[in-house]
Amino acid sequence: MQEKARELLVKYFGYSTFKTGQEEIIDSILNGGDTLGIMPTGGGKSICYQLPALLLSGTTLVISPLISLMKDQADALENLGVPATFINSSLTYKEVNYRLQEVSSGKFKLLYVAPERLQSEEFISMLNRVQVSLVAVDEAHCVSQWGHDFRPSYLAIASLIAGFSVRPLVAAFTATATGNIKQDIVHQLALRDPYVYVASFDRPNLHFNVLRGEDKRDFLHKYLVDNAGHSGIIYAATRKQVDNLYGFLAAKGFAAGKYHAGLSDDERIRAQEAFIHDNIKIMAATNAFGMGIDKSNVRFVIHYNMPKNMEAYYQEAGRAGRDGEEGECILLFSPQDVQIQKHLIEYTNMAQKRKEKEYRKLQSMVDYCHTTFCLRRYILSYFGEEISGNCGNCGNCREDFELEEITVNAQKILSCLWRMRENYGTSLAAAVLKGSRSKKVLQLGFDRLSTYGLLSKYSSQEIKELINILISEGYITVTNGQYPVLKLCQKAYPVLKGETRVYRKVFEERERQVDSELFDRLANLRKELAQKEELPPYMVFHDVTLREMSQRCPADERALGVISGVGEIKLQRYGQAFLTEIRRYLEEKN
Ligand code: ADP
Ligand code: ZN
């Protein structure tokens, strides 16, 4: 069986080795046991049931919560030569009946269904005609009320399984199973003495970074210019911020889309499709975007605002680099973000106890934004995993920064706040330090303060940035309420007395992966082929595969066939087109 699985991995998927955990999980299923696989996004869960589906007799029923993904997954499998289909609410009764007939005749190895289907008795009795050998439950945490994605229809899965005349094997998969969710999955799905595989949640290919006190728009502009051609998501906290961000990106000439719950279904679908099909590279979105997006070549995820907790952050950031290639996850922190999140908790309809829990989670998120230790270690430890040592590959482990001393400017700011009796917000403090002659400054007599105009050589924006750095580093705190006021913290006094110094980190430019000309040409070819077949480009080949092609320049089908991600069917379907493009490129260059 082992040998056979490996053969099929090469034949259909074009991969020569398993990813960590895949082998164990597939073994367990093929040995006839129930199985629970807990792996991070991008860990390779799909193959864990798709390969057994090919090897087991009969059909594998895949229960997946996302209707939009279902079609994509079935298409992707068809494109690999694996017979698969789906049934969901987009189909007519007649079509459903017809597909089931085809399934029972053995035409398909995998059948994807939405959990809502399981509540229809008619559908269940129709399913009895099909020989189901394996039930694979995707996003299995949806069965648990402890999680944030609870789907009541998932509760029908256990009775579905019990209803078959011969009990099929059950395999469940999820990326989120902290605390009691794991036990709950086993219990609610009535798994029988399951083999549980828990993979590390580390995503070594992701580079984490937190930037504090940065001018967000300037940063974004520069970053997007440097990363032109790469796909990325920019998450903002509110619809309004997404709209603003979208306007800013459009004004700067970037081809971007936007996505939030305030848009019509149609607008959202169009934006999502354009992103998946590589027609636009940048998506500005609220957290409503991303569930059900399998796009493997997202190269960066930028959080324009701090999200509400680490769970949300890791899930959203984790949408980068699903293909195992480098991905960058940057969080742009500003103290105002904390106010927004506190506001959201305070004004939602939650029991006090729940609110307290949310505040605690928020605090862990804020701590992440301020830790000076390894960010990866912080994340993993939050999810209950300890690593030894630092990762060497996150913003805090990087050593290519210089410390710029800002003690004198810090003293000027802190002393100015003190003289303003710690009673005003950032804008007014900046105006006083700038030496503004605005009505308000003059009315309050702040032009007579000894700190008036002390930072006049800086722009107001630069002064606000300095204030933000001091807030982020805990020298100043911002009060809650409609008119937030700046107050000095304990840490500020030794600075004023000249006892401690204040520094900011200035990073050197990170080296970026620059794609070769051949890669770009192959990516264009991929896009043309995908358009013809109405598939997202990454379903033709992943970025990793194109990159390997552009490095190794295979001259014939044999050489192309050993490249990771080139299975038999794709070789037949696309091989000649890519070989021709590579040959043409080499001829032009020589
Ligand atoms: P998950 O569902 O766990 O997020 P996927 O099943 O979508 O992950 O797989 C993530 C990526 O890894 C996909 O691009 C997939 O093609 C790739 N992949 C899966 N298994 C392997 C393997 N054995 N070798 C190389 N790449 C793999
Ligand atoms: Zn680190």
Coordinates of C-alpha atoms and ligand atoms in Angstrom, one line a residue:
M1 CA 0.0 0.0 0.0
Q2 CA 2.8 2.4 1.1
E3 CA 4.6 1.9 -2.3
K4 CA 1.4 2.4 -4.2
A5 CA 0.6 5.7 -2.4
R6 CA 4.1 7.1 -3.2
E7 CA 3.6 6.1 -6.9
L8 CA 0.3 7.9 -7.1
L9 CA 1.8 11.0 -5.4
V10 CA 4.3 11.2 -8.3
K11 CA 1.8 10.3 -11.0
Y12 CA -1.1 12.5 -10.1
F13 CA 0.4 15.3 -8.1
G14 CA 4.0 15.4 -9.4
Y15 CA 5.5 15.4 -5.9
S16 CA 8.4 13.0 -5.1
T17 CA 8.2 13.2 -1.3
F18 CA 5.5 13.6 1.3
K19 CA 5.2 16.7 3.5
T20 CA 5.6 16.2 7.2
G21 CA 2.7 14.2 8.6
Q22 CA 1.1 13.3 5.3
E23 CA 2.6 9.8 5.3
E24 CA 1.5 9.0 8.8
I25 CA -2.1 10.2 8.2
I26 CA -2.4 8.4 4.9
D27 CA -1.0 5.2 6.5
S28 CA -3.5 5.4 9.3
I29 CA -6.4 5.8 6.9
L30 CA -5.2 3.0 4.6
N31 CA -4.8 0.8 7.6
G32 CA -8.5 1.2 8.3
G33 CA -8.6 3.5 11.3
D34 CA -10.4 6.8 12.0
T35 CA -8.0 9.7 11.8
L36 CA -7.7 13.3 12.9
G37 CA -5.1 15.5 11.2
I38 CA -4.3 18.9 12.7
M39 CA -2.1 20.8 10.5
P40 CA -1.5 24.5 9.7
T41 CA -2.7 26.2 6.6
G42 CA -0.5 25.1 3.7
G43 CA 0.5 21.9 5.6
G44 CA -1.0 19.8 2.8
K45 CA -4.2 18.4 4.3
S46 CA -6.0 17.8 1.0
I47 CA -3.6 15.2 -0.3
C48 CA -4.1 13.3 3.0
Y49 CA -7.6 12.2 1.9
Q50 CA -7.2 12.6 -1.9
L51 CA -4.5 9.9 -2.1
P52 CA -6.5 7.4 0.0
A53 CA -9.5 8.2 -2.1
L54 CA -7.6 7.0 -5.2
L55 CA -6.6 3.8 -3.4
L56 CA -9.8 2.8 -1.7
S57 CA -12.6 1.1 -3.5
G58 CA -15.8 3.1 -3.9
T59 CA -16.1 6.8 -3.3
T60 CA -14.7 9.3 -0.8
L61 CA -17.3 11.8 0.5
V62 CA -15.7 15.1 1.3
I63 CA -17.6 17.4 3.6
S64 CA -16.4 21.0 3.1
P65 CA -18.1 24.1 4.4
L66 CA -17.3 26.5 1.6
I67 CA -19.4 26.3 -1.5
S68 CA -17.1 28.5 -3.5
L69 CA -14.1 26.3 -2.8
M70 CA -15.9 23.1 -3.6
K71 CA -16.0 23.8 -7.3
D72 CA -12.4 25.0 -7.3
Q73 CA -11.3 21.8 -5.6
A74 CA -13.2 19.5 -7.9
D75 CA -11.8 21.5 -10.9
A76 CA -8.3 21.3 -9.5
L77 CA -8.6 17.5 -9.1
E78 CA -10.0 17.1 -12.6
N79 CA -7.0 19.0 -13.9
L80 CA -4.7 16.5 -12.2
G81 CA -6.6 13.7 -13.7
V82 CA -8.4 12.7 -10.5
P83 CA -12.2 12.1 -11.2
A84 CA -14.0 14.4 -8.7
T85 CA -17.3 16.2 -8.6
F86 CA -19.4 18.2 -6.1
I87 CA -23.0 18.7 -5.0
N88 CA -24.2 21.9 -3.5
S89 CA -27.1 24.3 -3.5
S90 CA -26.1 25.8 -6.8
L91 CA -27.3 22.7 -8.6
T92 CA -30.9 21.8 -9.6
Y93 CA -32.6 18.7 -8.2
K94 CA -32.3 17.0 -11.6
E95 CA -28.6 17.7 -11.7
V96 CA -28.0 16.4 -8.2
N97 CA -29.8 13.2 -9.1
Y98 CA -27.8 12.8 -12.2
R99 CA -24.5 13.4 -10.5
L100 CA -25.4 10.9 -7.7
Q101 CA -26.1 8.3 -10.4
E102 CA -22.8 9.0 -12.0
V103 CA -21.1 8.7 -8.6
S104 CA -22.8 5.3 -7.8
S105 CA -21.7 4.0 -11.2
G106 CA -18.2 4.6 -10.0
K107 CA -17.3 7.5 -12.3
F108 CA -15.9 9.6 -9.6
K109 CA -13.5 8.9 -6.8
L110 CA -14.3 12.0 -4.8
L111 CA -17.6 13.7 -4.1
Y112 CA -17.6 17.1 -2.4
V113 CA -20.8 18.0 -0.5
A114 CA -21.8 21.0 1.6
P115 CA -22.8 20.0 5.2
E116 CA -26.3 21.6 4.7
R117 CA -27.1 18.8 2.3
L118 CA -26.9 16.3 5.2
Q119 CA -30.0 17.8 6.7
S120 CA -32.1 16.6 3.8
E121 CA -33.4 13.1 4.4
E122 CA -34.0 12.7 0.7
F123 CA -30.3 13.4 0.0
I124 CA -29.2 11.0 2.6
S125 CA -31.4 8.2 1.2
M126 CA -30.0 8.9 -2.2
L127 CA -26.5 8.7 -0.8
N128 CA -27.2 5.1 0.3
R129 CA -26.9 4.0 -3.3
V130 CA -23.3 5.0 -3.3
Q131 CA -20.5 2.9 -1.8
V132 CA -18.9 5.4 0.5
S133 CA -15.6 4.0 1.8
L134 CA -14.2 7.2 3.4
V135 CA -15.9 10.3 4.8
A136 CA -13.4 13.2 4.9
V137 CA -14.4 16.1 7.0
D138 CA -12.6 19.3 6.1
E139 CA -12.5 22.3 8.5
A140 CA -13.6 19.9 11.2
H141 CA -13.4 22.5 13.9
C142 CA -16.7 23.8 12.5
V143 CA -18.4 21.0 14.4
S144 CA -17.4 22.5 17.7
Q145 CA -19.3 25.2 19.5
W146 CA -16.1 26.2 21.2
G147 CA -14.6 27.5 18.0
H148 CA -15.3 30.7 16.1
D149 CA -16.6 29.0 13.0
F150 CA -19.4 26.8 14.5
R151 CA -21.7 25.4 11.8
P152 CA -24.8 23.6 13.2
S153 CA -25.1 21.6 10.0
Y154 CA -21.8 19.8 10.9
L155 CA -23.6 18.2 13.8
A156 CA -25.5 16.0 11.3
I157 CA -22.3 14.3 10.1
A158 CA -22.2 11.8 12.9
S159 CA -25.7 10.5 12.2
L160 CA -25.0 10.4 8.5
I161 CA -22.0 8.1 9.2
A162 CA -24.0 6.0 11.6
G163 CA -26.8 5.6 8.9
F164 CA -24.7 3.8 6.4
S165 CA -25.2 0.0 6.2
V166 CA -21.5 -0.4 6.3
R167 CA -19.7 2.2 8.4
P168 CA -17.2 4.1 6.3
L169 CA -13.8 5.3 7.6
V170 CA -13.8 8.8 8.9
A171 CA -10.9 11.2 8.6
A172 CA -11.2 14.8 9.9
F173 CA -8.9 17.7 9.2
T174 CA -8.5 21.2 10.7
A175 CA -6.0 23.9 11.2
T176 CA -7.5 25.2 14.5
A177 CA -7.9 22.8 17.3
T178 CA -6.6 24.4 20.5
G179 CA -7.9 23.5 23.9
N180 CA -11.2 21.6 24.0
I181 CA -11.9 21.8 20.3
K182 CA -9.9 18.7 19.6
Q183 CA -11.8 16.6 22.1
D184 CA -15.0 18.1 20.8
I185 CA -14.2 17.1 17.2
V186 CA -13.6 13.5 18.3
H187 CA -16.8 13.5 20.3
Q188 CA -19.2 15.2 17.9
L189 CA -18.0 13.3 14.9
A190 CA -18.1 10.1 17.0
L191 CA -14.6 9.1 15.8
R192 CA -13.6 5.6 16.9
D193 CA -10.4 5.5 18.8
P194 CA -8.8 7.8 16.2
Y195 CA -5.2 8.2 15.3
V196 CA -4.5 11.9 16.0
Y197 CA -1.6 13.7 14.2
V198 CA -0.8 17.1 15.4
A199 CA 1.7 18.9 13.2
S200 CA 3.8 21.8 14.3
F201 CA 2.1 25.1 13.6
D202 CA 5.3 26.7 12.6
R203 CA 5.4 28.1 9.0
P204 CA 9.1 28.4 8.5
N205 CA 8.7 30.1 5.1
L206 CA 6.7 33.0 6.6
H207 CA 8.7 36.1 7.8
F208 CA 6.9 37.9 10.5
N209 CA 7.5 41.6 11.3
V210 CA 5.8 44.3 13.4
L211 CA 6.4 47.9 12.5
R212 CA 5.5 50.6 15.1
G213 CA 5.3 54.3 14.6
E214 CA 5.6 54.1 10.9
D215 CA 3.8 56.4 8.5
K216 CA 1.5 53.6 7.2
R217 CA 0.7 55.1 3.8
D218 CA 4.3 56.0 3.0
F219 CA 5.4 52.5 4.1
L220 CA 2.7 50.8 2.0
H221 CA 3.5 52.9 -1.1
K222 CA 7.2 52.0 -0.9
Y223 CA 6.5 48.4 -0.2
L224 CA 4.1 47.9 -3.0
V225 CA 6.5 49.6 -5.5
D226 CA 9.3 47.3 -4.3
N227 CA 7.0 44.2 -4.5
A228 CA 5.4 45.0 -7.8
G229 CA 4.2 41.9 -9.5
H230 CA 3.6 40.0 -6.3
S231 CA 0.2 39.1 -5.0
G232 CA -0.8 40.3 -1.6
I233 CA -3.6 41.1 0.8
I234 CA -3.9 44.3 2.9
Y235 CA -6.2 43.8 5.9
A236 CA -7.8 46.9 7.5
A237 CA -10.1 46.9 10.6
T238 CA -13.2 48.6 9.2
R239 CA -15.1 49.0 5.9
K240 CA -14.4 52.7 5.9
Q241 CA -10.7 52.1 6.2
V242 CA -10.8 49.6 3.4
D243 CA -12.6 52.1 1.2
N244 CA -10.0 54.8 2.1
L245 CA -7.1 52.4 1.5
Y246 CA -8.6 51.4 -1.9
G247 CA -8.9 55.1 -2.9
F248 CA -5.3 55.6 -1.9
L249 CA -4.1 52.6 -3.9
A250 CA -6.1 53.7 -6.9
A251 CA -4.7 57.2 -6.7
K252 CA -1.2 55.9 -6.6
G253 CA -1.8 53.8 -9.7
F254 CA -1.9 50.3 -8.2
A255 CA -4.3 47.8 -9.7
A256 CA -6.1 46.8 -6.5
G257 CA -9.5 45.3 -5.5
K258 CA -11.5 45.8 -2.4
Y259 CA -13.6 43.4 -0.4
H260 CA -15.9 43.9 2.6
A261 CA -19.3 43.0 3.9
G262 CA -20.8 46.4 2.8
L263 CA -20.4 45.5 -0.9
S264 CA -22.9 43.6 -3.0
D265 CA -22.5 39.9 -3.5
D266 CA -21.7 40.6 -7.1
E267 CA -19.0 43.2 -6.4
R268 CA -17.4 40.8 -3.9
I269 CA -17.4 37.9 -6.2
R270 CA -15.9 40.0 -9.0
A271 CA -13.1 41.3 -6.8
Q272 CA -12.3 37.8 -5.5
E273 CA -12.2 36.3 -9.0
A274 CA -10.0 39.0 -10.3
F275 CA -7.6 38.4 -7.4
I276 CA -7.6 34.6 -7.8
H277 CA -7.1 34.9 -11.6
D278 CA -4.1 37.3 -11.1
N279 CA -5.9 40.1 -12.9
I280 CA -5.3 42.3 -9.9
K281 CA -2.4 41.7 -7.5
I282 CA -3.5 43.6 -4.5
M283 CA -6.6 43.2 -2.4
A284 CA -7.6 45.7 0.3
A285 CA -10.1 43.9 2.6
T286 CA -11.6 43.5 6.0
N287 CA -11.4 40.1 7.7
A288 CA -14.5 39.1 5.7
F289 CA -12.0 38.2 2.9
G290 CA -10.0 35.0 2.7
M291 CA -12.1 32.1 3.9
G292 CA -12.4 29.9 1.0
I293 CA -9.5 31.3 -0.9
D294 CA -7.0 28.6 -1.8
K295 CA -4.8 30.9 -3.9
S296 CA -1.3 29.5 -3.3
N297 CA 0.9 32.4 -4.4
V298 CA 0.0 35.1 -2.0
R299 CA 3.4 36.6 -1.3
F300 CA 2.6 39.1 1.4
V301 CA -0.1 39.9 4.0
I302 CA 0.0 43.3 5.5
H303 CA -2.2 44.2 8.4
Y304 CA -2.8 47.9 8.1
N305 CA -4.5 47.7 11.6
M306 CA -3.9 45.3 14.4
P307 CA -6.5 42.6 14.5
K308 CA -8.5 41.6 17.5
N309 CA -6.5 38.6 18.6
M310 CA -3.7 36.2 17.8
E311 CA -6.0 33.5 16.4
A312 CA -7.4 36.0 13.8
Y313 CA -3.9 37.3 13.1
Y314 CA -2.3 33.9 12.5
Q315 CA -5.1 32.8 10.3
E316 CA -5.1 35.9 8.2
A317 CA -1.3 36.2 8.0
G318 CA -1.2 32.5 7.2
R319 CA -2.8 33.1 3.9
A320 CA 0.7 34.1 2.6
G321 CA 3.0 31.4 1.2
R322 CA 0.7 28.4 1.0
D323 CA 2.8 27.1 -1.7
G324 CA 5.8 26.9 0.7
E325 CA 7.6 29.8 -1.0
E326 CA 8.6 32.8 1.0
G327 CA 5.8 34.9 2.4
E328 CA 6.0 38.2 4.3
C329 CA 3.6 39.0 7.1
I330 CA 3.8 42.6 8.3
L331 CA 1.7 44.2 11.0
L332 CA 1.6 48.0 11.0
F333 CA 0.9 48.9 14.6
S334 CA -0.5 52.1 15.8
P335 CA -1.8 52.9 19.3
Q336 CA -5.2 54.0 17.8
D337 CA -5.7 50.4 16.7
V338 CA -6.0 49.3 20.3
Q339 CA -8.7 51.9 20.8
I340 CA -10.7 50.6 17.8
Q341 CA -10.5 47.0 19.1
K342 CA -11.5 48.0 22.6
H343 CA -14.4 50.0 21.2
L344 CA -15.5 47.0 19.2
I345 CA -15.5 44.7 22.2
E346 CA -17.2 47.3 24.4
Y347 CA -20.0 48.0 22.1
T348 CA -20.9 44.4 21.0
N349 CA -23.6 42.5 22.6
M350 CA -21.6 40.1 24.8
A351 CA -21.9 38.9 28.3
Q352 CA -19.4 40.6 30.7
K353 CA -17.5 37.4 31.2
R354 CA -17.0 36.9 27.4
K355 CA -16.0 40.5 27.1
E356 CA -13.3 40.0 29.7
K357 CA -12.0 37.0 27.8
E358 CA -11.9 39.1 24.6
Y359 CA -10.0 41.9 26.4
R360 CA -7.4 39.3 27.6
K361 CA -7.0 38.0 24.0
L362 CA -6.6 41.6 22.8
Q363 CA -3.9 42.2 25.4
S364 CA -2.0 39.2 24.1
M365 CA -2.2 40.7 20.6
V366 CA -1.0 44.1 21.9
D367 CA 1.9 42.3 23.7
Y368 CA 2.8 40.6 20.4
C369 CA 3.1 44.1 18.8
H370 CA 5.5 45.2 21.6
T371 CA 7.6 42.2 22.3
T372 CA 11.3 42.6 21.5
F373 CA 11.8 38.9 21.5
C374 CA 11.4 36.4 18.6
L375 CA 8.0 36.9 17.1
R376 CA 7.7 33.3 15.9
R377 CA 8.4 32.0 19.3
Y378 CA 5.7 34.3 20.7
I379 CA 3.2 33.0 18.2
L380 CA 4.0 29.4 18.7
S381 CA 4.0 29.7 22.5
Y382 CA 0.6 31.4 22.3
F383 CA -0.7 28.3 20.6
G384 CA 1.0 26.0 23.1
E385 CA 4.1 25.1 21.3
E386 CA 7.6 25.8 22.6
I387 CA 10.6 26.1 20.4
S388 CA 14.1 26.4 21.7
G389 CA 16.1 29.4 20.7
N390 CA 15.1 32.2 18.4
C391 CA 14.0 31.7 14.8
G392 CA 16.5 34.0 13.1
N393 CA 13.9 34.8 10.5
C394 CA 11.5 37.4 12.0
G395 CA 11.6 41.2 12.5
N396 CA 12.9 40.9 16.0
C397 CA 15.5 38.2 15.2
R398 CA 16.9 40.2 12.4
E399 CA 20.2 41.8 13.2
D400 CA 20.4 44.1 10.2
F401 CA 19.1 47.2 11.9
E402 CA 20.7 50.2 13.4
L403 CA 19.7 51.9 16.6
E404 CA 19.1 55.5 16.1
E405 CA 19.1 57.6 19.3
I406 CA 16.1 59.9 19.7
T407 CA 16.6 60.9 23.3
V408 CA 16.7 64.6 22.8
N409 CA 13.5 64.7 20.6
A410 CA 11.8 62.4 23.1
Q411 CA 12.7 64.8 25.9
K412 CA 11.2 67.7 23.9
I413 CA 8.0 65.8 23.3
L414 CA 7.6 64.5 26.8
S415 CA 8.3 67.8 28.4
C416 CA 5.8 69.5 26.0
L417 CA 3.1 67.1 27.0
W418 CA 3.9 67.8 30.7
R419 CA 3.6 71.5 30.1
M420 CA 0.3 71.0 28.3
R421 CA -0.8 69.4 31.6
E422 CA -1.3 66.0 29.9
N423 CA -4.7 67.2 28.8
Y424 CA -4.6 67.0 24.9
G425 CA -4.3 64.7 22.0
T426 CA -1.6 64.0 19.4
S427 CA -2.6 66.6 16.9
L428 CA -2.5 69.5 19.2
A429 CA 0.8 68.4 20.8
A430 CA 2.3 68.1 17.4
A431 CA 1.0 71.5 16.5
V432 CA 2.6 73.1 19.5
L433 CA 6.0 71.3 18.9
K434 CA 5.8 72.4 15.3
G435 CA 5.2 76.0 16.3
S436 CA 1.9 76.3 14.6
R437 CA 0.0 79.6 14.8
S438 CA -3.4 77.9 14.7
K439 CA -6.3 79.5 16.5
K440 CA -6.5 76.8 19.1
V441 CA -2.8 76.9 19.9
L442 CA -2.9 80.7 20.4
Q443 CA -6.2 80.7 22.2
L444 CA -4.8 78.3 24.8
G445 CA -1.6 80.3 25.0
F446 CA 0.5 77.4 24.1
D447 CA 2.7 79.7 22.0
R448 CA 4.1 80.9 25.2
L449 CA 5.3 77.5 26.4
S450 CA 9.1 77.0 26.5
T451 CA 8.6 73.9 24.3
Y452 CA 6.7 75.8 21.6
G453 CA 8.3 75.3 18.2
L454 CA 11.0 73.0 19.5
L455 CA 10.6 70.6 16.7
S456 CA 9.8 73.2 14.0
K457 CA 12.4 71.7 11.6
Y458 CA 10.3 68.5 11.3
S459 CA 7.0 68.1 9.4
S460 CA 3.8 67.7 11.5
Q461 CA 3.6 64.1 10.1
E462 CA 7.2 63.4 11.3
I463 CA 6.4 64.8 14.8
K464 CA 3.2 62.6 15.0
E465 CA 5.3 59.6 14.0
L466 CA 7.8 60.4 16.8
I467 CA 4.9 60.6 19.3
N468 CA 3.5 57.3 18.0
I469 CA 6.9 55.7 18.6
L470 CA 6.9 56.9 22.2
I471 CA 3.4 55.6 22.7
S472 CA 4.3 52.2 21.2
E473 CA 7.4 52.0 23.4
G474 CA 5.4 52.7 26.5
Y475 CA 6.6 56.2 27.4
I476 CA 3.2 57.8 26.7
T477 CA -0.2 56.3 27.1
V478 CA -3.5 57.2 25.3
T479 CA -6.7 57.5 27.3
N480 CA -9.9 55.9 26.2
G481 CA -12.9 57.8 25.1
Q482 CA -14.0 60.0 22.3
Y483 CA -11.2 62.6 22.8
P484 CA -8.1 60.5 23.6
V485 CA -5.5 62.4 25.6
L486 CA -1.8 61.8 25.9
K487 CA -0.5 61.1 29.4
L488 CA 3.1 60.4 30.6
C489 CA 3.9 56.9 31.9
Q490 CA 6.4 56.0 34.6
K491 CA 9.0 55.2 32.0
A492 CA 8.9 58.9 30.8
Y493 CA 10.4 60.4 34.0
P494 CA 13.9 59.0 33.8
V495 CA 14.0 60.2 30.2
L496 CA 13.1 63.7 31.3
K497 CA 15.7 63.6 34.0
G498 CA 18.3 62.5 31.5
E499 CA 18.8 59.1 33.2
T500 CA 17.9 56.9 30.3
R501 CA 18.2 57.1 26.5
V502 CA 15.6 56.4 23.9
Y503 CA 16.3 54.5 20.6
R504 CA 14.4 53.5 17.6
K505 CA 15.2 50.6 15.3
V506 CA 16.0 51.5 11.7
F507 CA 16.0 48.4 9.4
E508 CA 18.1 48.0 6.3
E509 CA 16.3 47.1 3.1
R510 CA 15.4 43.5 3.0
E511 CA 16.7 41.7 0.0
R512 CA 13.8 40.7 -2.2
Q513 CA 13.3 37.8 -4.4
V514 CA 13.5 39.1 -7.9
D515 CA 11.9 36.8 -10.5
S516 CA 13.8 36.1 -13.6
E517 CA 12.6 37.2 -17.1
L518 CA 11.9 33.6 -17.9
F519 CA 9.7 33.2 -14.8
D520 CA 7.7 36.2 -15.9
R521 CA 7.3 34.7 -19.4
L522 CA 6.2 31.4 -18.0
A523 CA 3.8 33.1 -15.7
N524 CA 2.3 34.9 -18.7
L525 CA 1.9 31.7 -20.6
R526 CA 0.3 30.2 -17.5
K527 CA -2.2 33.0 -17.4
E528 CA -3.1 32.6 -21.1
L529 CA -3.7 28.8 -20.7
A530 CA -5.7 29.4 -17.5
Q531 CA -7.9 31.9 -19.1
K532 CA -8.7 29.5 -21.9
E533 CA -9.7 26.9 -19.5
E534 CA -11.4 29.3 -17.0
L535 CA -9.1 28.1 -14.2
P536 CA -7.2 30.2 -11.7
P537 CA -3.5 30.3 -12.9
Y538 CA -2.2 28.6 -9.8
M539 CA -4.2 25.5 -10.8
V540 CA -2.2 25.2 -14.0
F541 CA 1.1 25.3 -12.0
H542 CA 2.0 26.7 -8.7
D543 CA 4.7 29.5 -8.5
V544 CA 7.2 27.0 -7.1
T545 CA 6.8 24.8 -10.2
L546 CA 7.4 27.8 -12.5
R547 CA 10.4 28.9 -10.6
E548 CA 12.0 25.5 -10.8
M549 CA 11.3 25.4 -14.5
S550 CA 12.8 28.8 -15.0
Q551 CA 15.9 27.7 -13.1
R552 CA 16.4 24.3 -14.6
C553 CA 15.2 25.1 -18.2
P554 CA 14.1 21.5 -19.0
A555 CA 14.6 20.6 -22.7
D556 CA 12.3 17.7 -23.0
E557 CA 9.3 16.0 -21.4
R558 CA 11.4 13.7 -19.3
A559 CA 13.2 16.6 -17.7
L560 CA 10.0 18.6 -17.3
G561 CA 8.2 15.6 -15.7
V562 CA 10.6 15.4 -12.7
I563 CA 10.0 19.0 -11.7
S564 CA 7.9 19.2 -8.5
G565 CA 4.3 19.8 -9.2
V566 CA 4.3 18.3 -12.8
G567 CA 2.2 15.2 -12.7
E568 CA 1.4 13.0 -15.7
I569 CA -1.8 14.7 -16.8
K570 CA -0.4 18.2 -16.5
L571 CA 2.6 17.1 -18.5
Q572 CA 0.3 15.9 -21.2
R573 CA -1.9 18.9 -21.1
Y574 CA 0.6 21.7 -20.7
G575 CA 4.1 20.2 -21.2
Q576 CA 4.6 21.1 -24.9
A577 CA 3.5 24.7 -24.4
F578 CA 6.0 25.3 -21.6
L579 CA 8.8 23.5 -23.3
T580 CA 8.3 25.6 -26.4
E581 CA 8.3 28.8 -24.4
I582 CA 11.5 27.8 -22.6
R583 CA 13.2 26.8 -25.9
R584 CA 12.2 30.1 -27.5
Y585 CA 13.6 32.0 -24.6
L586 CA 16.9 30.2 -24.7
E587 CA 17.2 30.7 -28.5
E588 CA 16.5 34.4 -28.1
K589 CA 19.2 34.7 -25.4
N590 CA 21.9 32.7 -27.2
Ligands
ADP1 P1 -3.9 22.9 3.5 O1 -5.3 22.4 3.0 O2 -3.4 22.1 4.6 O3 -3.9 24.4 3.7 P2 -3.1 22.2 0.9 O4 -3.7 20.8 0.8 O5 -3.9 23.3 0.1 O6 -2.9 22.7 2.4 O7 -1.6 22.2 0.4 C1 -0.8 23.3 0.4 C2 0.2 23.4 -0.7 O8 1.1 22.3 -0.6 C3 -0.5 23.1 -2.1 O9 0.0 24.0 -3.0 C4 -0.1 21.7 -2.4 O10 -0.1 21.5 -3.8 C5 1.2 21.6 -1.8 N1 1.6 20.2 -1.4 C6 0.8 19.3 -0.8 N2 1.5 18.1 -0.6 C7 2.7 18.3 -1.1 C8 3.9 17.5 -1.2 N3 3.9 16.2 -0.8 N4 5.0 18.0 -1.8 C9 5.0 19.3 -2.3 N5 3.9 20.1 -2.2 C10 2.8 19.7 -1.6
ZN2 ZN 12.4 35.1 15.4

